mmCIF file of C-alpha atoms in Angstrom:
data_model
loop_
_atom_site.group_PDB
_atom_site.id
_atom_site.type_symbol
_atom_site.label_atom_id
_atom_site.label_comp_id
_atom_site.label_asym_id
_atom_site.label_seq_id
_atom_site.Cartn_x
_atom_site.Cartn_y
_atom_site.Cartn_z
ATOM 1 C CA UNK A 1 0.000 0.000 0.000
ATOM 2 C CA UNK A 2 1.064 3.573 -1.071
ATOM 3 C CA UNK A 3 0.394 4.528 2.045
ATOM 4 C CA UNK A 4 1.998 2.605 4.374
ATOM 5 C CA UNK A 5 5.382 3.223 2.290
ATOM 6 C CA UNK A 6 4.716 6.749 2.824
ATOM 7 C CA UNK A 7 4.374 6.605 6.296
ATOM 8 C CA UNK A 8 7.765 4.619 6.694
ATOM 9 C CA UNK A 9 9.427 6.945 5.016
ATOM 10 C CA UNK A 10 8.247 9.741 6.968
ATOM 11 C CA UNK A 11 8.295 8.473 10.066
ATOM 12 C CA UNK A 12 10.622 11.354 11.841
ATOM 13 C CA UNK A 13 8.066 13.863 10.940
ATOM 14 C CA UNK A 14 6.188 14.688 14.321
ATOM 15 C CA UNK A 15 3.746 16.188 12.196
ATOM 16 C CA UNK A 16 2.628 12.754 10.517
ATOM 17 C CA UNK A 17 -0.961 11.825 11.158
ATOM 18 C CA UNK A 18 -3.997 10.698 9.288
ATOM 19 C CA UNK A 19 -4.716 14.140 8.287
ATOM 20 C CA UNK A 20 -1.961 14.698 6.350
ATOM 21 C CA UNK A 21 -2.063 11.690 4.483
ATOM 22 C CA UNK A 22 -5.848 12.129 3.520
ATOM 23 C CA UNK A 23 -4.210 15.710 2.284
ATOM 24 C CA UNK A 24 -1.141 13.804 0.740
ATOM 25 C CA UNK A 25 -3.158 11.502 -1.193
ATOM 26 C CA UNK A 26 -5.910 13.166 -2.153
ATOM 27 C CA UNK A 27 -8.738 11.165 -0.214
ATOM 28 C CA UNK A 28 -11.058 11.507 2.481
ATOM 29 C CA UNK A 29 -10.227 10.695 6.630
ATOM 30 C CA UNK A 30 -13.099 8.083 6.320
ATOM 31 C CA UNK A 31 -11.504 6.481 3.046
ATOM 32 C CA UNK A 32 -8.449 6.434 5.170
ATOM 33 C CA UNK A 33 -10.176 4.895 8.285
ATOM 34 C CA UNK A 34 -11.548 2.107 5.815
ATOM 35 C CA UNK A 35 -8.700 1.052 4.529
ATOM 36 C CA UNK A 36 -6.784 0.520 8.113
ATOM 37 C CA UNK A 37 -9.796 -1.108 9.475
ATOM 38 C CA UNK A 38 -9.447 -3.807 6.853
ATOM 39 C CA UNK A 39 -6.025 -4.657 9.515
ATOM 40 C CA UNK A 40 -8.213 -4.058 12.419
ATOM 41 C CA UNK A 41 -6.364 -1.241 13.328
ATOM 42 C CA UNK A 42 -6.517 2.791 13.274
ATOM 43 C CA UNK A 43 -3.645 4.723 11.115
ATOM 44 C CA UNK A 44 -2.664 6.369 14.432
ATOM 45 C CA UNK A 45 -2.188 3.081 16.002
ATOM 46 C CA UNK A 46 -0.483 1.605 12.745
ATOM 47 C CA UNK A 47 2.227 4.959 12.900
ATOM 48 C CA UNK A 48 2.844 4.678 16.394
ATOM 49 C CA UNK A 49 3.225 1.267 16.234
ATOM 50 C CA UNK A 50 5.986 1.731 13.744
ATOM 51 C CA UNK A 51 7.488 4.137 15.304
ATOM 52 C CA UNK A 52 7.506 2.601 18.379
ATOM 53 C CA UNK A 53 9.345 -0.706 16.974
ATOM 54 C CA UNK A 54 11.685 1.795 15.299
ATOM 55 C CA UNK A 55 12.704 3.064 18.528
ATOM 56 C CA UNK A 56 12.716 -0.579 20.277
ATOM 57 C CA UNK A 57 15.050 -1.563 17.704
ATOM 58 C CA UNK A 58 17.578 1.563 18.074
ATOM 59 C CA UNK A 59 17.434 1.299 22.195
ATOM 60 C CA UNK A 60 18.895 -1.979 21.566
ATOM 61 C CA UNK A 61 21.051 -1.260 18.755
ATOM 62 C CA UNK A 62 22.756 1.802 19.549
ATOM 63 C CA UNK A 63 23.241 1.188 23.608
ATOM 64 C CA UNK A 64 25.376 4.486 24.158
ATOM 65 C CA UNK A 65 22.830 7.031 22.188
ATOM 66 C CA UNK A 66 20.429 9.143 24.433
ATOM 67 C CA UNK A 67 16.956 7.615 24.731
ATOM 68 C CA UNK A 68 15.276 11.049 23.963
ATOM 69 C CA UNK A 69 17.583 11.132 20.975
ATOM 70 C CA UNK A 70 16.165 7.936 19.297
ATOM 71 C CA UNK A 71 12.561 9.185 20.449
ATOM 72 C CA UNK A 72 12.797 12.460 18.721
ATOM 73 C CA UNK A 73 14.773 10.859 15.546
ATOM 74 C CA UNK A 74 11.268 8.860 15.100
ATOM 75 C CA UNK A 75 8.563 11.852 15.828
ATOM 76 C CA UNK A 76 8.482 12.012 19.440
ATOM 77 C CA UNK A 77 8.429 15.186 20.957
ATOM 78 C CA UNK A 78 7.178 14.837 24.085
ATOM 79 C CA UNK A 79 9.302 12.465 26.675
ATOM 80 C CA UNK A 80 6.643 12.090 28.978
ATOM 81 C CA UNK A 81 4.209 10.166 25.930
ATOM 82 C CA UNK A 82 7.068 8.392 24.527
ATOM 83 C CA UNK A 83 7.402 6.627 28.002
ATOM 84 C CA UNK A 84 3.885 6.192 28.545
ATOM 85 C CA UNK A 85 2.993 4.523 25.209
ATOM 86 C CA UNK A 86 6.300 2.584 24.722
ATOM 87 C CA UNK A 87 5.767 1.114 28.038
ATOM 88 C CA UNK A 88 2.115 0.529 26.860
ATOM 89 C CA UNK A 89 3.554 -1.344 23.901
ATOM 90 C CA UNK A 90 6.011 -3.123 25.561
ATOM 91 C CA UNK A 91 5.487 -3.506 29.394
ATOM 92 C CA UNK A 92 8.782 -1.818 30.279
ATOM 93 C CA UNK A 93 10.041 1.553 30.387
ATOM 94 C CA UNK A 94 12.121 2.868 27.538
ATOM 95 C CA UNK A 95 15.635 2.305 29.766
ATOM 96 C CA UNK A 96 14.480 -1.135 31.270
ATOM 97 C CA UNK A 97 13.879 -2.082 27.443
ATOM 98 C CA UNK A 98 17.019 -1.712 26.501
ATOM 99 C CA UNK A 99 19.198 -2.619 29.743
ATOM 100 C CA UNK A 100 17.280 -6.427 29.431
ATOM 101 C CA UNK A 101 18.111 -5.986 25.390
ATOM 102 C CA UNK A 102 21.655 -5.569 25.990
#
């Protein structure tokens, strides 16, 4: 899906959201809804979910780089939600993550 190549490659824009991808691609937010429901999923879960495997991968990957660093590389710009949802996503904070990765 156009789309969801789109979205990969722009995932360090904090700006990225359903909204501008309706815009992007010329269709409506309920066209856009329909076609990530067919995954049983939201495109606001779907980009955070990306993102938030992005930054999973880079905690564990690049030990001596700043945790807010790799957050804000992949659209986070606010500490405080990056730590809620990633420990959301992955039952551990951000620095737990990555000292049981290592």
């Amino acid at each position: 899906m156009a789309i969801k190549e789109y979205i990969h490659r722009n995932l360090h824009n904090p700006d990225l959201c359903p909204s501008l991808l309706a815009r992007q691609f010329k269709i409506s937010m309920r066209y856009m809804s329909s076609l990530f429901q067919r995954e049983h999923t939201t495109c606001s879960r779907y980009i955070l979910r990306c993102r938030l495997n992005h930054c999973a991968e880079q905690l564990r990957q690049l030990p001596h780089q700043q945790i807010s660093q790799i957050a804000y590389r992949w659209g986070f710009n606010d500490m405080t939600y990056f730590s809620r949802v990633f420990k959301a996503q992955f039952a551990l904070t951000p620095r737990s993550y990555r000292q049981e990765r290592i």
